[in-house]
mmCIF file of C-alpha atoms and ligand atoms in Angstrom:
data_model
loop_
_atom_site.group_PDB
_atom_site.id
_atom_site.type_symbol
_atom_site.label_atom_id
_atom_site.label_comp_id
_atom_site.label_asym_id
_atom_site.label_seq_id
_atom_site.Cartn_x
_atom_site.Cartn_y
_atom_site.Cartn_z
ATOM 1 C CA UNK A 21 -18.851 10.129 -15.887
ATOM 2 C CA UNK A 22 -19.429 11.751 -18.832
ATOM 3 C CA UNK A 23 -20.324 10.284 -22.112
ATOM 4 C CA UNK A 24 -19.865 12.368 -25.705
ATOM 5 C CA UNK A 25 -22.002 11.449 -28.395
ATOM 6 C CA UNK A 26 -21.286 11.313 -32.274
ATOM 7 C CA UNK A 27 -23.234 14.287 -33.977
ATOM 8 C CA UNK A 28 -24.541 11.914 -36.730
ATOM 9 C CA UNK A 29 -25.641 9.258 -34.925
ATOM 10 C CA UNK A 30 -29.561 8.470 -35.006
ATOM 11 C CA UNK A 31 -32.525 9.035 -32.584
ATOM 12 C CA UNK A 32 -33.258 5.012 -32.572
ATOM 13 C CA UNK A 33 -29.545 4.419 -31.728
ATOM 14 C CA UNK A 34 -29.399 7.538 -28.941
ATOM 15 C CA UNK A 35 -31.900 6.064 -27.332
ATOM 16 C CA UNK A 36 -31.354 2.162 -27.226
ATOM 17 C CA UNK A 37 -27.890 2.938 -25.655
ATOM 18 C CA UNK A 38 -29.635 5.618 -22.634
ATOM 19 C CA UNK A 39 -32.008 2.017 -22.231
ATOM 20 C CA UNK A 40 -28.644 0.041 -22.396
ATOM 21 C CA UNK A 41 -26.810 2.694 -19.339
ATOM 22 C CA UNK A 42 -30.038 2.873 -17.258
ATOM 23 C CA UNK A 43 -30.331 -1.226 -17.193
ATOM 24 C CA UNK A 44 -26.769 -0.823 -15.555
ATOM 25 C CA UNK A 45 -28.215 1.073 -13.097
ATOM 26 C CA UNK A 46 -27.283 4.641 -14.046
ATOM 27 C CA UNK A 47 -29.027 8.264 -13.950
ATOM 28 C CA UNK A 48 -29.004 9.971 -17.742
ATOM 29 C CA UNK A 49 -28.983 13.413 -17.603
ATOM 30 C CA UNK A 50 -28.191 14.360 -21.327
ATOM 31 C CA UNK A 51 -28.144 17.439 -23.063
ATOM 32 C CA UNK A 52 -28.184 18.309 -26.600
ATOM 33 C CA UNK A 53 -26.679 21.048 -28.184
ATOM 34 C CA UNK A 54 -26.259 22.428 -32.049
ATOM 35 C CA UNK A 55 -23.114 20.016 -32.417
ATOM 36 C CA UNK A 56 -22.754 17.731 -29.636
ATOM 37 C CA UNK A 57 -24.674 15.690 -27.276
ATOM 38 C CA UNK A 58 -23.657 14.967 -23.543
ATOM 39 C CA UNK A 59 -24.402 12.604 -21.259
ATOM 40 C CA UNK A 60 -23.717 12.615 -17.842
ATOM 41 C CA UNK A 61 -24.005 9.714 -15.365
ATOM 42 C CA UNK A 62 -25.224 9.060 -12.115
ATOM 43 C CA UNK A 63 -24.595 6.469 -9.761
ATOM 44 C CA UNK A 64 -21.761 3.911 -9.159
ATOM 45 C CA UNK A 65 -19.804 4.753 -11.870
ATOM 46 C CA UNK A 66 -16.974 2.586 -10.427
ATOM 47 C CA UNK A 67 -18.390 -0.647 -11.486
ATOM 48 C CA UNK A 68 -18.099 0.944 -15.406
ATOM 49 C CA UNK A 69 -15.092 0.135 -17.702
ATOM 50 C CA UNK A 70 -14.015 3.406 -19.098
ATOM 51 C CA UNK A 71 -13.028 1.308 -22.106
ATOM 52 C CA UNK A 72 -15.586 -0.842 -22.448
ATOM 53 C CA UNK A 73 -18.052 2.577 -22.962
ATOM 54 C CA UNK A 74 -14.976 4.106 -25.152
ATOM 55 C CA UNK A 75 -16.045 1.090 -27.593
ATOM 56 C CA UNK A 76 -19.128 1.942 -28.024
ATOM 57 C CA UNK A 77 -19.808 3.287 -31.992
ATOM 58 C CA UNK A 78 -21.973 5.895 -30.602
ATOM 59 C CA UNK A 79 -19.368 7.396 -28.208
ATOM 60 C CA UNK A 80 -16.939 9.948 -29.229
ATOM 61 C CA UNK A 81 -14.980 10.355 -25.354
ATOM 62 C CA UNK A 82 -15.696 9.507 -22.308
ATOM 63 C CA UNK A 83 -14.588 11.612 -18.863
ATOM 64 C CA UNK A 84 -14.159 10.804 -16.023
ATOM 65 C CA UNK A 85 -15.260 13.015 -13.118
ATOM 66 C CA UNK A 86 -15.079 11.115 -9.946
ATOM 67 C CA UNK A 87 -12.546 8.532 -8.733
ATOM 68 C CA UNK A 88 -12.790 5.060 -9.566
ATOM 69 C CA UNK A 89 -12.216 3.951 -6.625
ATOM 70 C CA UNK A 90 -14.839 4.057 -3.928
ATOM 71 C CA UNK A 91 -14.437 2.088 -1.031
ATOM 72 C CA UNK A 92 -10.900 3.635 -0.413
ATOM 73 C CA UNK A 93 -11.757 7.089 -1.238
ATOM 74 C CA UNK A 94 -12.066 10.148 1.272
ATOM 75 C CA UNK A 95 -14.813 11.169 -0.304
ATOM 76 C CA UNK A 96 -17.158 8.447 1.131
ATOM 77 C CA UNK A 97 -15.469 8.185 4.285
ATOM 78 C CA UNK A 98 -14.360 11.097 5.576
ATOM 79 C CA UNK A 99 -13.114 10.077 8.796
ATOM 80 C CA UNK A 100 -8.977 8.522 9.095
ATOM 81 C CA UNK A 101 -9.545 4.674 9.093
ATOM 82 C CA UNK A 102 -7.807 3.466 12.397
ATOM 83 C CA UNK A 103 -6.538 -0.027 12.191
ATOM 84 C CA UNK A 104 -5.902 -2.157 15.704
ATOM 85 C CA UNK A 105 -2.985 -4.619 15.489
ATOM 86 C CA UNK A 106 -3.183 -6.415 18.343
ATOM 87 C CA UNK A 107 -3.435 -2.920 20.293
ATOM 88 C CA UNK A 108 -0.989 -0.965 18.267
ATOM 89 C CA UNK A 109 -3.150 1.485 16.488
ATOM 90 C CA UNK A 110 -2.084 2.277 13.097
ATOM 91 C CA UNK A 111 -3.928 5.868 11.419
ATOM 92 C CA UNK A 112 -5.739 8.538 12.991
ATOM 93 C CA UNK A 113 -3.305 10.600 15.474
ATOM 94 C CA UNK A 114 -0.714 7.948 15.319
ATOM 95 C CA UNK A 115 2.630 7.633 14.004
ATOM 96 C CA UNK A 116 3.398 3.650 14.433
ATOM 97 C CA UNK A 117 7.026 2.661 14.319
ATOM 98 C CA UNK A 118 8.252 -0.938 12.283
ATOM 99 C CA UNK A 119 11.630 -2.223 12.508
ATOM 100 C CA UNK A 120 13.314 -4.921 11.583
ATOM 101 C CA UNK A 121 15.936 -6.706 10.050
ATOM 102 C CA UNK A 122 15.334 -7.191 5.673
ATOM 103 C CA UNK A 123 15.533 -11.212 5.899
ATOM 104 C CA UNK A 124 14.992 -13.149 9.209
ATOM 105 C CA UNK A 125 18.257 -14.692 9.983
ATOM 106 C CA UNK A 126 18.065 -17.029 13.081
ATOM 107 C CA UNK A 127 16.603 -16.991 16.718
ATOM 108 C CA UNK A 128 19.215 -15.454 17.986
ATOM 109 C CA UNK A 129 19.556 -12.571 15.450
ATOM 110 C CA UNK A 130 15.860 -11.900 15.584
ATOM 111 C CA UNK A 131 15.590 -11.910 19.479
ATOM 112 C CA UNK A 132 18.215 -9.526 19.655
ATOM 113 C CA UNK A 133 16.532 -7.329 17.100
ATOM 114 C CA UNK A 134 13.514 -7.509 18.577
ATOM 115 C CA UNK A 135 14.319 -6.769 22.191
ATOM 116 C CA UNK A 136 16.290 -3.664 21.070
ATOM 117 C CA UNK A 137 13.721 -2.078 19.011
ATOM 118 C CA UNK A 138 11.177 -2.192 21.474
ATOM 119 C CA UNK A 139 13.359 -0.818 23.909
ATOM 120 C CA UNK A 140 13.717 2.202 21.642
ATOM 121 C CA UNK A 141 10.197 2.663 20.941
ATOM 122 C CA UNK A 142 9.202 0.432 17.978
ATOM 123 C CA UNK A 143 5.706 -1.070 18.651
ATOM 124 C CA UNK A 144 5.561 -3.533 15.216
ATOM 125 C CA UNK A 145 8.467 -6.277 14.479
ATOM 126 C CA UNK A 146 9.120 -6.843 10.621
ATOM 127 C CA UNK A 147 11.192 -9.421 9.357
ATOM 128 C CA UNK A 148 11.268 -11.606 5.586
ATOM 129 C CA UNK A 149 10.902 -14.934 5.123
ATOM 130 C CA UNK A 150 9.907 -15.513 1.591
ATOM 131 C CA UNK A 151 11.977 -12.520 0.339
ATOM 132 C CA UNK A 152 11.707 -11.529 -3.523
ATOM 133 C CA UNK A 153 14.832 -10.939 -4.497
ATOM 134 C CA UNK A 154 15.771 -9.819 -8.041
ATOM 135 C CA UNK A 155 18.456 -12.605 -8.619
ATOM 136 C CA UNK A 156 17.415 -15.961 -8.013
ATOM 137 C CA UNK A 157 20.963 -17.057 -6.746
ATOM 138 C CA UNK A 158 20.686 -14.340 -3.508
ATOM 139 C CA UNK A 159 19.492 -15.369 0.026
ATOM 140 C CA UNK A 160 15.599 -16.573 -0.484
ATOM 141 C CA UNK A 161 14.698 -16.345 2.884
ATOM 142 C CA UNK A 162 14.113 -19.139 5.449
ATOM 143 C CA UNK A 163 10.517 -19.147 4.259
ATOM 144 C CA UNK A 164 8.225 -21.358 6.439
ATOM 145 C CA UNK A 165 10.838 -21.493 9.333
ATOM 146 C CA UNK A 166 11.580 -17.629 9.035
ATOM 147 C CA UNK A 167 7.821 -17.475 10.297
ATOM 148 C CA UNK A 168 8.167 -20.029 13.021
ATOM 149 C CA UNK A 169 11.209 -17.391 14.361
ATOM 150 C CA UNK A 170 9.242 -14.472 14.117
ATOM 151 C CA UNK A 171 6.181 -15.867 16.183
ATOM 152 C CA UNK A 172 8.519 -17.153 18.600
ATOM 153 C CA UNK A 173 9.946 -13.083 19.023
ATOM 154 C CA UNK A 174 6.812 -12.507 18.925
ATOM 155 C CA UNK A 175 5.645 -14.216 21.969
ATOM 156 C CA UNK A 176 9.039 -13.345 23.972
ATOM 157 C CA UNK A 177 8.701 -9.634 23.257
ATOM 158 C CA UNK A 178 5.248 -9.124 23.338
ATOM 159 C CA UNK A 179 5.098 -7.442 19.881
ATOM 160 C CA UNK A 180 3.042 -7.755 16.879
ATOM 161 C CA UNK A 181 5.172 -9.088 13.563
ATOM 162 C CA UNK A 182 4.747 -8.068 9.673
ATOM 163 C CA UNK A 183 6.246 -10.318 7.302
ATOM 164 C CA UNK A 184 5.436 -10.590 3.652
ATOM 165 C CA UNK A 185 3.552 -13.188 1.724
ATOM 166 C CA UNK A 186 4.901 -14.234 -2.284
ATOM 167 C CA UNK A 187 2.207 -16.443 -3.326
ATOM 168 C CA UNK A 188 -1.437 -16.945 -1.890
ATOM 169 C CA UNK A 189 -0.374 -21.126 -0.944
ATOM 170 C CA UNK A 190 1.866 -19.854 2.054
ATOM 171 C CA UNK A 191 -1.174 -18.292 3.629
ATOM 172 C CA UNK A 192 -1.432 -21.468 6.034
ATOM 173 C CA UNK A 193 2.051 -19.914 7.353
ATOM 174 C CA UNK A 194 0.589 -16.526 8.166
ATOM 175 C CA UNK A 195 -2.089 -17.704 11.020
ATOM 176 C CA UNK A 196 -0.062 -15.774 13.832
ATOM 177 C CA UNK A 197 1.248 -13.240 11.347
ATOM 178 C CA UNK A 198 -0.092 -10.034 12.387
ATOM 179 C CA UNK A 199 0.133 -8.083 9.240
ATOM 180 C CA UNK A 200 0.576 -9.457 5.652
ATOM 181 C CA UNK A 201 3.001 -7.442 3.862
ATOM 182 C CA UNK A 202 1.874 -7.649 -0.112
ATOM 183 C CA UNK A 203 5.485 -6.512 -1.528
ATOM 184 C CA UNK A 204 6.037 -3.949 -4.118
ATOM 185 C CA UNK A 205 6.618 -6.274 -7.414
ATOM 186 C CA UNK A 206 2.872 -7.930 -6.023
ATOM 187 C CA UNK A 207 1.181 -4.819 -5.862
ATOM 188 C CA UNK A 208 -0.906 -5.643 -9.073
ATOM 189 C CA UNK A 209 -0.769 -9.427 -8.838
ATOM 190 C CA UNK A 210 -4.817 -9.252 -8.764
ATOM 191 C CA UNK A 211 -5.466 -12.758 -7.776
ATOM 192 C CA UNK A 212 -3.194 -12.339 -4.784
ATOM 193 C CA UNK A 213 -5.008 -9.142 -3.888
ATOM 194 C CA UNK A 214 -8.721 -10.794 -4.202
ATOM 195 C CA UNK A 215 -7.477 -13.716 -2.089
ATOM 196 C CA UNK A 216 -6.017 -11.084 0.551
ATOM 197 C CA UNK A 217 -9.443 -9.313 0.705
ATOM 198 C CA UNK A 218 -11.248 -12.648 1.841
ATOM 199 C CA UNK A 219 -9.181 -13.309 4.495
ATOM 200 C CA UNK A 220 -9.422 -10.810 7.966
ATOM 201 C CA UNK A 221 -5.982 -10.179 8.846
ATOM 202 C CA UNK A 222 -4.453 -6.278 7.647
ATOM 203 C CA UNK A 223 -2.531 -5.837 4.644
ATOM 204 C CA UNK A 224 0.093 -3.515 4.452
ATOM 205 C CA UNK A 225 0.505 -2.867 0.341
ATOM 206 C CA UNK A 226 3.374 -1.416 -1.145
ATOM 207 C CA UNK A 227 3.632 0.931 -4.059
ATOM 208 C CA UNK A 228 4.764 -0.282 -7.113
ATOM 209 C CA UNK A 229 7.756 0.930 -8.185
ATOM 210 C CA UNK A 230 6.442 2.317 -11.490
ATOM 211 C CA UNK A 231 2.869 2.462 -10.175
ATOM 212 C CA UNK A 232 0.913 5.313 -10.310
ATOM 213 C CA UNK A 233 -1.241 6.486 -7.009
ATOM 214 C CA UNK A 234 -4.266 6.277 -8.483
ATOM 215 C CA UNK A 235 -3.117 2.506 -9.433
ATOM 216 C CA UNK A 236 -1.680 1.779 -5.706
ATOM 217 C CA UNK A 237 -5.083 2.844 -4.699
ATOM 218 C CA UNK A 238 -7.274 0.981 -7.369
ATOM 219 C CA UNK A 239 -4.964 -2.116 -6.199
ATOM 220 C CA UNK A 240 -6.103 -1.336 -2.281
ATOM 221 C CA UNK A 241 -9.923 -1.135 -4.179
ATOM 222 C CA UNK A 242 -9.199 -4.742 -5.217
ATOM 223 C CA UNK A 243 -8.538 -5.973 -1.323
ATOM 224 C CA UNK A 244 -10.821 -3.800 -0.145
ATOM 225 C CA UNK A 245 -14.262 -5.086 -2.433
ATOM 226 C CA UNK A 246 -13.853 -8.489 -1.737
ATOM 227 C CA UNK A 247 -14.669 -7.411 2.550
ATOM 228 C CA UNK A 248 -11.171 -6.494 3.938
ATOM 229 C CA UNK A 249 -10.489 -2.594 4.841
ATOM 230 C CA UNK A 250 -8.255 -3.226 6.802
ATOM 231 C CA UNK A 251 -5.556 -2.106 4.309
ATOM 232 C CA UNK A 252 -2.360 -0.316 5.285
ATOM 233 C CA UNK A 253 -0.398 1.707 1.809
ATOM 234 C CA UNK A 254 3.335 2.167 2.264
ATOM 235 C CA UNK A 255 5.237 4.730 -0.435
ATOM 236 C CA UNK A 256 8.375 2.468 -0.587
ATOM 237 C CA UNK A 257 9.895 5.047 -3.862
ATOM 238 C CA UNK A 258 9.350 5.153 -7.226
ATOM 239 C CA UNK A 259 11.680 4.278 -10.095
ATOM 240 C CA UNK A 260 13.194 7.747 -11.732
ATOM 241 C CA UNK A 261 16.541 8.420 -13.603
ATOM 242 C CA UNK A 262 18.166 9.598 -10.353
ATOM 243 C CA UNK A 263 21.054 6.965 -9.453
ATOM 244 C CA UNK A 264 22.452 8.516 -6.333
ATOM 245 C CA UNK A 265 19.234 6.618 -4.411
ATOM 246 C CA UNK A 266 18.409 2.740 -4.759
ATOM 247 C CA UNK A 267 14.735 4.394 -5.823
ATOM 248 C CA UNK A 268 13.518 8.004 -5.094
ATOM 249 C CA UNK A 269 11.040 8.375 -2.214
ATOM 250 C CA UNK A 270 8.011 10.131 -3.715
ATOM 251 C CA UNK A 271 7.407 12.276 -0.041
ATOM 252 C CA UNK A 272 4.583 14.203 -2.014
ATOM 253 C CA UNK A 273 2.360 10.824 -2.709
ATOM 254 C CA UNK A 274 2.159 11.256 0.953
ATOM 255 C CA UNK A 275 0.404 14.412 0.975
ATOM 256 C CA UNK A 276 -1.996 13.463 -2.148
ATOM 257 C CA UNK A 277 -2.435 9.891 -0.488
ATOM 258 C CA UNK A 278 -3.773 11.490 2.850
ATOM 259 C CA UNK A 279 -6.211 14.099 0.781
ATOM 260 C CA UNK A 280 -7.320 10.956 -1.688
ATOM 261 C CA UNK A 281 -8.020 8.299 0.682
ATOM 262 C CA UNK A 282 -8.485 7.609 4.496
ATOM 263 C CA UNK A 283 -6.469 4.805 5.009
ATOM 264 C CA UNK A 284 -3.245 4.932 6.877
ATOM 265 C CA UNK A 285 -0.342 6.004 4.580
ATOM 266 C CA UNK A 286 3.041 4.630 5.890
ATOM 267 C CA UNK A 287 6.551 5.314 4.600
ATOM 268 C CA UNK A 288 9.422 2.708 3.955
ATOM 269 C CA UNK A 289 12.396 5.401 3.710
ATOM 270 C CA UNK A 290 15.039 2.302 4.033
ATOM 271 C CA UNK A 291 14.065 1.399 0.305
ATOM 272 C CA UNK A 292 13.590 4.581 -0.988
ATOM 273 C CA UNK A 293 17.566 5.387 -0.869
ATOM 274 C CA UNK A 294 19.205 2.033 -0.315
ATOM 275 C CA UNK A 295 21.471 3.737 1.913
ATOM 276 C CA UNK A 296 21.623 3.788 6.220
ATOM 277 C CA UNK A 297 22.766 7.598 6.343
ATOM 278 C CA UNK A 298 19.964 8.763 4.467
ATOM 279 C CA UNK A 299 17.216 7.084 6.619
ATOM 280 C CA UNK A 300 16.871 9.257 9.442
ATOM 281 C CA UNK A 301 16.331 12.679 7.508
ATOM 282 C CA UNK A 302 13.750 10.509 5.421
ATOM 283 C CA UNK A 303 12.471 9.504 8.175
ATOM 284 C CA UNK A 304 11.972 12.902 9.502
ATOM 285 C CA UNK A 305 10.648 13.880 6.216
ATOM 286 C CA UNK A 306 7.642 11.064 6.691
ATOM 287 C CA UNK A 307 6.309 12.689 9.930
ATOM 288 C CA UNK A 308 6.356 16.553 8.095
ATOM 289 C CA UNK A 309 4.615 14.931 4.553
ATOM 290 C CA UNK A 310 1.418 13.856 7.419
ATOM 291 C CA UNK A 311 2.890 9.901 7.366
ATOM 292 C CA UNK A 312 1.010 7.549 9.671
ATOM 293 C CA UNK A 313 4.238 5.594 10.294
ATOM 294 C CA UNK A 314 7.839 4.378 9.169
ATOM 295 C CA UNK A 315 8.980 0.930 8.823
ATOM 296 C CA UNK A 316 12.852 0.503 9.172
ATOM 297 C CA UNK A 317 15.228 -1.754 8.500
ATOM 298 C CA UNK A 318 17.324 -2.215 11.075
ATOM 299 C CA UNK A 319 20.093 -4.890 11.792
ATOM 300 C CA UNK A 320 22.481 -5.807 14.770
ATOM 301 C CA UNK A 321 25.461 -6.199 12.136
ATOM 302 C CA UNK A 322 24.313 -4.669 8.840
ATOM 303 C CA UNK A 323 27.773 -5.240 7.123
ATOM 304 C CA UNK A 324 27.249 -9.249 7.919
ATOM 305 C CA UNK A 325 23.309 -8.874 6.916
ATOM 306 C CA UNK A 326 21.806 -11.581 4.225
ATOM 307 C CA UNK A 327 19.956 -8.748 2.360
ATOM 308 C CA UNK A 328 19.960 -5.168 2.035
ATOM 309 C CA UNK A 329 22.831 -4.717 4.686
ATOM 310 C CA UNK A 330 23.908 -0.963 2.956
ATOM 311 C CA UNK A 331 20.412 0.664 3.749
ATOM 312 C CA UNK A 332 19.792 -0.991 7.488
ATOM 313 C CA UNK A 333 20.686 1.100 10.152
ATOM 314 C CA UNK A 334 22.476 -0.023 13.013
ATOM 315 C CA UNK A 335 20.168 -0.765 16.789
ATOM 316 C CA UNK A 336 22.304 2.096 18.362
ATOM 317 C CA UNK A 337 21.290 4.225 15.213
ATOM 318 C CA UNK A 338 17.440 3.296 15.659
ATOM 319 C CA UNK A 339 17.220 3.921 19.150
ATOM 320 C CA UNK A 340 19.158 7.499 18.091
ATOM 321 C CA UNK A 341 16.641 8.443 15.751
ATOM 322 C CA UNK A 342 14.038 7.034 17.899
ATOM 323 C CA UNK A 343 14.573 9.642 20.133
ATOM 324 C CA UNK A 344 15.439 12.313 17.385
ATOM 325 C CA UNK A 345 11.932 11.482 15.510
ATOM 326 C CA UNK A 346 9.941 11.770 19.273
ATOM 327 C CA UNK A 347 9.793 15.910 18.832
ATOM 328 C CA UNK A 348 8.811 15.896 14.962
ATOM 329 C CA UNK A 349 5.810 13.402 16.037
ATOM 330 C CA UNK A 350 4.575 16.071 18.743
ATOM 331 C CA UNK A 351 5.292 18.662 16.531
ATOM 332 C CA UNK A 352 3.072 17.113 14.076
ATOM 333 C CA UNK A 353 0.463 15.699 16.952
ATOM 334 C CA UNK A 354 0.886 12.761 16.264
ATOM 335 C CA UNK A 355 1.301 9.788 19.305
ATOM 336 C CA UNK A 356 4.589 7.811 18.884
HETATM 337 MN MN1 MN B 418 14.731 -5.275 2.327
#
């Protein structure tokens, strides 16, 4: 970081704020020239509020040179983080497949969603049960009991299960919960986040719709400095003027995700266009951008469906692109 310093400012001042940065445990390396004085800093500059040092009388601008974000930045870990659910890697040289149905339904829906997918190739099972919807008089989900169906498909299909959590209370829910899906109107609810981080279970954590990467990232900082890295990011779209898509599905934060950070970057193409027949070439379009993995909505009668029943896809149609996404994934390397 580094600090520029008011021309007029006195000797007496200069150096009770260089005692005042050094106490916070940064290296000073300043230099003065005929107009302006800089100071550059050394050391954790992650644990510094930009504005906080903006504030300061003395300071005329602060820059920023390095991230500031640490523990989920490439640059001090270079290596892909791998994350094991339950023996379904997720990162590295995989490309991990989730599908499910928007809203858990019943047994019997989810059963027959679940055996299907696996047949095709899915290895993760997602399903809602405390669904955020954006009018309080749609489907809410079966909340507590939408959990108790998914760990029973679970345990009859052998495959691990992602559902997503609303408020930190429900946690008691999650216990057989694989993967804790933070959605993407949470991804800045902080105190969510923290309370995410203490627990051990993986979070998959969606982008914002009007989030920024570096904010998607600062938001994976939050779950990641309170002892949990096991954190999976998901580019769900962003929120442009285009209409003809529900949102538009930002394939580049793919790219830039991979080269910032070394967690596993997964794609959600289902709400990027809000529309079935648009899935598969996003899809395709995941594995190219370097994705670690899709998750799908899929549903055995998607014109009957609770929620989102225009972009699910259909179980013939997953096991179809299934297959059809197989020789991208080798193309790319990557084990499906
Ligand atoms: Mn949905």
């Amino acid at each position: 970081m580094i600090l520029i310093i008011r021309p007029d400012r006195t000797d007496i001042e200069f150096d009770k704020l260089i005692c005042e940065l050094e106490s916070m445990k940064m290296k000073t390396h300043v230099s003065v020239g005929e107009n302006t004085t800089i100071v550059g800093l050394v050391g954790d500059t992650s644990l510094l509020d930009i504005n906080e040092m903006k504030a300061n009388p003395l300071v005329l601008d602060v820059k920023r040179v390095s991230e500031p974000y640490k523990r989920a930045n490439r640059k001090f870990n270079s290596a892909d983080t791998v994350i094991d659910i339950n023996g379904v890697p997720i990162g590295g040289g995989y490309f991990t497949v989730i599908a499910g149905p928007c809203s858990v339904e019943s047994q019997q829906q989810l059963n027959l969603i679940a055996c299907n997918i696996k047949k095709s190739g899915a290895s993760v099972l997602r399903g809602g049960a405390f669904k955020p919807r954006t009018s309080p008089y749609a489907f809410q989900g079966l909340e507590a009991e939408g959990i108790k169906i998914l760990e029973n498909a679970k345990s009859r299909e052998d495959i691990p299960i992602i559902t997503e959590i609303m408020d930190i209370s429900d946690l008691r829910y999650f216990e057989n919960v694989d993967i804790i899906q933070v959605g993407a109107r949470n991804m800045q609810n902080f105190r969510l986040l923290k309370m995410l981080g203490r627990q051990k279970k993986p979070v998959l954590l969606k982008r914002g719709m009007s989030s920024t990467i570096e904010e998607l990232l600062m938001s994976a900082e939050y779950i990641m400095s309170e002892g949990n890295n096991d954190v999976i990011l998901c580019e769900r779209g962003i929120r442009t003027f285009e209409t003809s898509t529900r949102n538009t599905l930002d394939i580049s934060a793919v790219p830039v995700l991979k080269k910032l950070t070394h967690l596993p970057v997964i794609v959600d193409p289902s709400h990027a266009c809000g529309n079935a027949c648009f899935v598969p070439a996003l899809s395709k379009a995941a594995i190219a951008a370097g994705a670690d993995g899709i998750m799908v909505e899929v549903h055995n009668n998607p014109a009957k469906a609770l929620s989102d029943g225009a972009q699910s896809i259909t179980l013939e149609e997953f096991d179809c692109l299934m297959n059809n996404i197989r020789k991208y994934a080798e193309l790319e390397n990557k084990k499906l």
